[in-house]
Amino acid sequence: MANATLTIGGIVGLVLAVPIIGSLLPPKSDAAGSWSPLTPEELDALKKATSKPVKLTFTLKFTDAYLPEQSQPEYCWGIRVDNNEKFMAARPDIFTAPGGKPDVPYDVVNMGFVLFSPICPHLGCYYGWSDAQNKFMCPCHGSQYTFDGTHIAGPAPRGLDPLPMRSQNGAAEVTWIVYQSNTPARIVVSYQA
Ligand code: FES
């Protein structure tokens, strides 16, 4: 009984802690050079991807007002987009502005790919991809998303958030952006551009 209580207490503590950890994500940086390259192997895997997302790792560089530049390992999820119009139609929560413009401060589809932040838009947990269920699933409160990031179940108020990506001398680079949790609109909290 005591063990069960401890276990339940641990799970509740973890669920409560995740949004707090999320709020400690790196603050906005004004430093140049915060873009991080994907490896040629990762880019190759993205090119070959069809109906499965690819997990991409990168080193996130950031600064704040007090410390010199820091770095930490991060990852995101990438999908190949063969048909822009189809993707835009599937994600009206992104392309909300007049003329089909995205509600984010950068192009969403780059080099034929879209990268998704690994942070669940509900309360900031890291979600994962399930091959068996063929969808993204968040372990914290059960939000689910399709391959293209459309929200299909659970309490999240919007679909997956796209990360900024660009092509630089043939290489793909990614940078970090964090949006406010649990709001239908994407409100920028920090942006490493
Ligand atoms: S953080 Fe609540 S469902 Fe993902």
mmCIF file of C-alpha atoms and ligand atoms in Angstrom:
data_model
loop_
_atom_site.group_PDB
_atom_site.id
_atom_site.type_symbol
_atom_site.label_atom_id
_atom_site.label_comp_id
_atom_site.label_asym_id
_atom_site.label_seq_id
_atom_site.Cartn_x
_atom_site.Cartn_y
_atom_site.Cartn_z
ATOM 1 C CA MET A 1 0.000 0.000 0.000
ATOM 2 C CA ALA A 2 2.815 2.354 0.983
ATOM 3 C CA ASN A 3 4.608 1.512 -2.262
ATOM 4 C CA ALA A 4 1.448 2.165 -4.281
ATOM 5 C CA THR A 5 1.010 5.530 -2.577
ATOM 6 C CA LEU A 6 4.619 6.415 -3.328
ATOM 7 C CA THR A 7 4.220 5.405 -6.975
ATOM 8 C CA ILE A 8 1.010 7.390 -7.433
ATOM 9 C CA GLY A 9 2.599 10.349 -5.676
ATOM 10 C CA GLY A 10 5.606 10.089 -7.994
ATOM 11 C CA ILE A 11 3.446 10.080 -11.120
ATOM 12 C CA VAL A 12 1.386 13.052 -9.922
ATOM 13 C CA GLY A 13 4.596 14.894 -9.050
ATOM 14 C CA LEU A 14 6.023 14.193 -12.506
ATOM 15 C CA VAL A 15 2.891 15.434 -14.263
ATOM 16 C CA LEU A 16 2.896 18.600 -12.183
ATOM 17 C CA ALA A 17 6.618 19.126 -12.649
ATOM 18 C CA VAL A 18 6.652 18.945 -16.432
ATOM 19 C CA PRO A 19 4.907 22.287 -17.056
ATOM 20 C CA ILE A 20 7.258 23.868 -14.528
ATOM 21 C CA ILE A 21 10.259 22.415 -16.348
ATOM 22 C CA GLY A 22 8.715 23.663 -19.591
ATOM 23 C CA SER A 23 8.581 27.165 -18.160
ATOM 24 C CA LEU A 24 12.346 26.985 -17.552
ATOM 25 C CA LEU A 25 13.125 26.573 -21.231
ATOM 26 C CA PRO A 26 15.805 28.925 -22.537
ATOM 27 C CA PRO A 27 14.816 32.577 -22.762
ATOM 28 C CA LYS A 28 14.794 34.617 -25.937
ATOM 29 C CA SER A 29 18.222 35.194 -27.413
ATOM 30 C CA ASP A 30 19.278 38.136 -29.505
ATOM 31 C CA ALA A 31 22.575 36.469 -30.377
ATOM 32 C CA ALA A 32 23.284 35.653 -33.998
ATOM 33 C CA GLY A 33 24.211 32.119 -34.954
ATOM 34 C CA SER A 34 21.594 30.279 -32.931
ATOM 35 C CA TRP A 35 20.688 28.114 -35.931
ATOM 36 C CA SER A 36 21.828 24.490 -35.588
ATOM 37 C CA PRO A 37 22.597 22.166 -38.486
ATOM 38 C CA LEU A 38 20.976 18.783 -39.023
ATOM 39 C CA THR A 39 23.413 16.049 -39.995
ATOM 40 C CA PRO A 40 23.582 14.897 -43.645
ATOM 41 C CA GLU A 41 22.270 11.513 -42.432
ATOM 42 C CA GLU A 42 19.243 13.143 -40.831
ATOM 43 C CA LEU A 43 18.531 15.160 -43.953
ATOM 44 C CA ASP A 44 18.825 11.987 -45.985
ATOM 45 C CA ALA A 45 16.404 10.180 -43.655
ATOM 46 C CA LEU A 46 13.940 13.057 -44.044
ATOM 47 C CA LYS A 47 14.191 12.866 -47.832
ATOM 48 C CA LYS A 48 13.392 9.162 -47.702
ATOM 49 C CA ALA A 49 10.609 9.475 -45.126
ATOM 50 C CA THR A 50 7.112 8.748 -46.362
ATOM 51 C CA SER A 51 4.401 8.146 -43.791
ATOM 52 C CA LYS A 52 6.625 8.159 -40.706
ATOM 53 C CA PRO A 53 8.208 11.164 -38.998
ATOM 54 C CA VAL A 54 11.940 11.326 -38.394
ATOM 55 C CA LYS A 55 13.394 12.212 -35.004
ATOM 56 C CA LEU A 56 16.123 14.818 -35.483
ATOM 57 C CA THR A 57 18.664 15.829 -32.874
ATOM 58 C CA PHE A 58 20.503 19.108 -32.709
ATOM 59 C CA THR A 59 22.449 21.264 -30.292
ATOM 60 C CA LEU A 60 20.438 24.155 -29.017
ATOM 61 C CA LYS A 61 22.529 27.272 -28.359
ATOM 62 C CA PHE A 62 21.129 30.021 -26.225
ATOM 63 C CA THR A 63 22.124 32.995 -24.116
ATOM 64 C CA ASP A 64 20.451 35.102 -21.507
ATOM 65 C CA ALA A 65 21.253 38.459 -19.995
ATOM 66 C CA TYR A 66 23.626 37.008 -17.395
ATOM 67 C CA LEU A 67 25.420 33.950 -18.771
ATOM 68 C CA PRO A 68 27.723 33.313 -21.729
ATOM 69 C CA GLU A 69 26.394 31.147 -24.554
ATOM 70 C CA GLN A 70 25.125 27.761 -23.391
ATOM 71 C CA SER A 71 24.198 24.685 -25.364
ATOM 72 C CA GLN A 72 22.073 21.643 -24.713
ATOM 73 C CA PRO A 73 20.979 18.640 -26.765
ATOM 74 C CA GLU A 74 17.480 18.864 -28.206
ATOM 75 C CA TYR A 75 15.388 17.063 -30.748
ATOM 76 C CA CYS A 76 12.417 17.702 -32.965
ATOM 77 C CA TRP A 77 10.242 15.700 -35.352
ATOM 78 C CA GLY A 78 10.484 16.157 -39.100
ATOM 79 C CA ILE A 79 8.031 15.121 -41.805
ATOM 80 C CA ARG A 80 8.315 15.215 -45.571
ATOM 81 C CA VAL A 81 5.652 17.318 -47.271
ATOM 82 C CA ASP A 82 5.107 16.389 -50.906
ATOM 83 C CA ASN A 83 2.025 18.543 -51.373
ATOM 84 C CA ASN A 84 2.014 22.010 -49.811
ATOM 85 C CA GLU A 85 -1.669 22.648 -50.518
ATOM 86 C CA LYS A 86 -2.683 19.398 -48.885
ATOM 87 C CA PHE A 87 -0.594 20.178 -45.819
ATOM 88 C CA MET A 88 -2.036 23.707 -45.604
ATOM 89 C CA ALA A 89 -5.574 22.358 -45.882
ATOM 90 C CA ALA A 90 -4.870 19.837 -43.120
ATOM 91 C CA ARG A 91 -3.504 22.506 -40.776
ATOM 92 C CA PRO A 92 -5.907 25.481 -40.706
ATOM 93 C CA ASP A 93 -4.666 26.162 -37.161
ATOM 94 C CA ILE A 94 -1.321 27.266 -38.667
ATOM 95 C CA PHE A 95 -2.414 28.933 -41.904
ATOM 96 C CA THR A 96 -4.920 31.300 -40.399
ATOM 97 C CA ALA A 97 -3.837 34.681 -41.761
ATOM 98 C CA PRO A 98 -5.391 36.166 -44.934
ATOM 99 C CA GLY A 99 -4.029 34.626 -48.113
ATOM 100 C CA GLY A 100 -3.163 31.373 -46.355
ATOM 101 C CA LYS A 101 -0.205 32.957 -44.556
ATOM 102 C CA PRO A 102 0.977 31.123 -41.443
ATOM 103 C CA ASP A 103 0.352 32.525 -37.979
ATOM 104 C CA VAL A 104 4.051 32.013 -37.187
ATOM 105 C CA PRO A 105 6.928 34.417 -38.014
ATOM 106 C CA TYR A 106 8.632 32.183 -40.627
ATOM 107 C CA ASP A 107 7.907 29.842 -43.523
ATOM 108 C CA VAL A 108 6.519 26.553 -42.233
ATOM 109 C CA VAL A 109 7.449 24.326 -45.178
ATOM 110 C CA ASN A 110 11.118 24.504 -46.164
ATOM 111 C CA MET A 111 13.054 22.257 -48.550
ATOM 112 C CA GLY A 112 9.899 20.103 -48.713
ATOM 113 C CA PHE A 113 9.914 19.429 -44.970
ATOM 114 C CA VAL A 114 8.186 20.581 -41.806
ATOM 115 C CA LEU A 115 9.816 20.315 -38.387
ATOM 116 C CA PHE A 116 7.662 20.081 -35.272
ATOM 117 C CA SER A 117 8.635 21.239 -31.814
ATOM 118 C CA PRO A 118 8.811 18.208 -29.487
ATOM 119 C CA ILE A 119 6.817 20.124 -26.859
ATOM 120 C CA CYS A 120 3.140 19.256 -26.526
ATOM 121 C CA PRO A 121 1.020 22.420 -26.965
ATOM 122 C CA HIS A 122 -1.153 21.413 -24.022
ATOM 123 C CA LEU A 123 1.118 21.802 -20.981
ATOM 124 C CA GLY A 124 4.621 21.282 -22.287
ATOM 125 C CA CYS A 125 5.388 17.546 -22.010
ATOM 126 C CA TYR A 126 7.491 15.866 -24.655
ATOM 127 C CA TYR A 127 5.287 13.654 -26.829
ATOM 128 C CA GLY A 128 6.413 10.722 -29.005
ATOM 129 C CA TRP A 129 5.522 8.915 -32.198
ATOM 130 C CA SER A 130 3.785 5.526 -31.986
ATOM 131 C CA ASP A 131 4.425 3.227 -34.939
ATOM 132 C CA ALA A 132 1.672 0.899 -33.702
ATOM 133 C CA GLN A 133 -0.944 3.671 -33.483
ATOM 134 C CA ASN A 134 0.458 5.648 -36.394
ATOM 135 C CA LYS A 135 0.173 8.943 -34.557
ATOM 136 C CA PHE A 136 1.960 11.252 -32.155
ATOM 137 C CA MET A 137 0.903 10.624 -28.555
ATOM 138 C CA CYS A 138 1.552 12.625 -25.414
ATOM 139 C CA PRO A 139 2.063 10.545 -22.254
ATOM 140 C CA CYS A 140 0.941 13.252 -19.832
ATOM 141 C CA HIS A 141 -2.764 13.841 -20.562
ATOM 142 C CA GLY A 142 -3.400 11.826 -23.707
ATOM 143 C CA SER A 143 -3.340 14.400 -26.504
ATOM 144 C CA GLN A 144 -2.889 12.816 -29.924
ATOM 145 C CA TYR A 145 -1.847 14.191 -33.289
ATOM 146 C CA THR A 146 -1.717 12.811 -36.797
ATOM 147 C CA PHE A 147 1.437 12.544 -38.912
ATOM 148 C CA ASP A 148 0.944 16.130 -40.143
ATOM 149 C CA GLY A 149 0.501 17.419 -36.580
ATOM 150 C CA THR A 150 -3.290 17.795 -36.622
ATOM 151 C CA HIS A 151 -4.770 17.572 -33.124
ATOM 152 C CA ILE A 152 -7.228 14.660 -32.997
ATOM 153 C CA ALA A 153 -7.727 13.788 -29.321
ATOM 154 C CA GLY A 154 -7.031 14.948 -25.788
ATOM 155 C CA PRO A 155 -6.999 18.373 -24.143
ATOM 156 C CA ALA A 156 -4.446 20.205 -26.341
ATOM 157 C CA PRO A 157 -6.002 23.378 -27.800
ATOM 158 C CA ARG A 158 -4.097 23.319 -31.126
ATOM 159 C CA GLY A 159 -2.023 21.123 -33.410
ATOM 160 C CA LEU A 160 1.734 20.614 -33.169
ATOM 161 C CA ASP A 161 3.861 23.740 -33.401
ATOM 162 C CA PRO A 162 6.233 24.063 -36.369
ATOM 163 C CA LEU A 163 9.851 25.031 -35.722
ATOM 164 C CA PRO A 164 11.780 27.467 -37.940
ATOM 165 C CA MET A 165 13.942 25.716 -40.528
ATOM 166 C CA ARG A 166 16.138 27.049 -43.336
ATOM 167 C CA SER A 167 18.511 25.901 -46.051
ATOM 168 C CA GLN A 168 22.073 27.153 -45.678
ATOM 169 C CA ASN A 169 24.597 26.189 -48.375
ATOM 170 C CA GLY A 170 22.703 22.985 -49.044
ATOM 171 C CA ALA A 171 22.474 22.070 -45.352
ATOM 172 C CA ALA A 172 19.297 22.172 -43.298
ATOM 173 C CA GLU A 173 19.294 24.224 -40.117
ATOM 174 C CA VAL A 174 16.785 24.488 -37.325
ATOM 175 C CA THR A 175 16.268 26.940 -34.520
ATOM 176 C CA TRP A 176 14.116 27.012 -31.429
ATOM 177 C CA ILE A 177 10.829 28.716 -30.730
ATOM 178 C CA VAL A 178 8.519 28.235 -27.761
ATOM 179 C CA TYR A 179 4.836 29.137 -27.810
ATOM 180 C CA GLN A 180 2.560 29.653 -24.864
ATOM 181 C CA SER A 181 1.015 26.428 -23.637
ATOM 182 C CA ASN A 182 -2.677 25.675 -23.668
ATOM 183 C CA THR A 183 -3.910 28.532 -25.879
ATOM 184 C CA PRO A 184 -5.569 28.071 -29.282
ATOM 185 C CA ALA A 185 -3.410 30.861 -30.772
ATOM 186 C CA ARG A 186 0.371 30.629 -31.031
ATOM 187 C CA ILE A 187 1.799 33.300 -28.742
ATOM 188 C CA VAL A 188 5.603 33.450 -28.884
ATOM 189 C CA VAL A 189 7.283 33.004 -25.500
ATOM 190 C CA SER A 190 10.891 32.736 -26.727
ATOM 191 C CA TYR A 191 12.456 32.728 -30.179
ATOM 192 C CA GLN A 192 16.080 31.837 -30.932
ATOM 193 C CA ALA A 193 16.179 33.507 -34.366
HETATM 194 S S1 FES B 1 1.046 18.011 -21.920
HETATM 195 FE FE1 FES B 1 -1.028 17.496 -21.594
HETATM 196 S S2 FES B 1 -1.521 16.210 -23.243
HETATM 197 FE FE2 FES B 1 0.533 16.749 -23.592
#
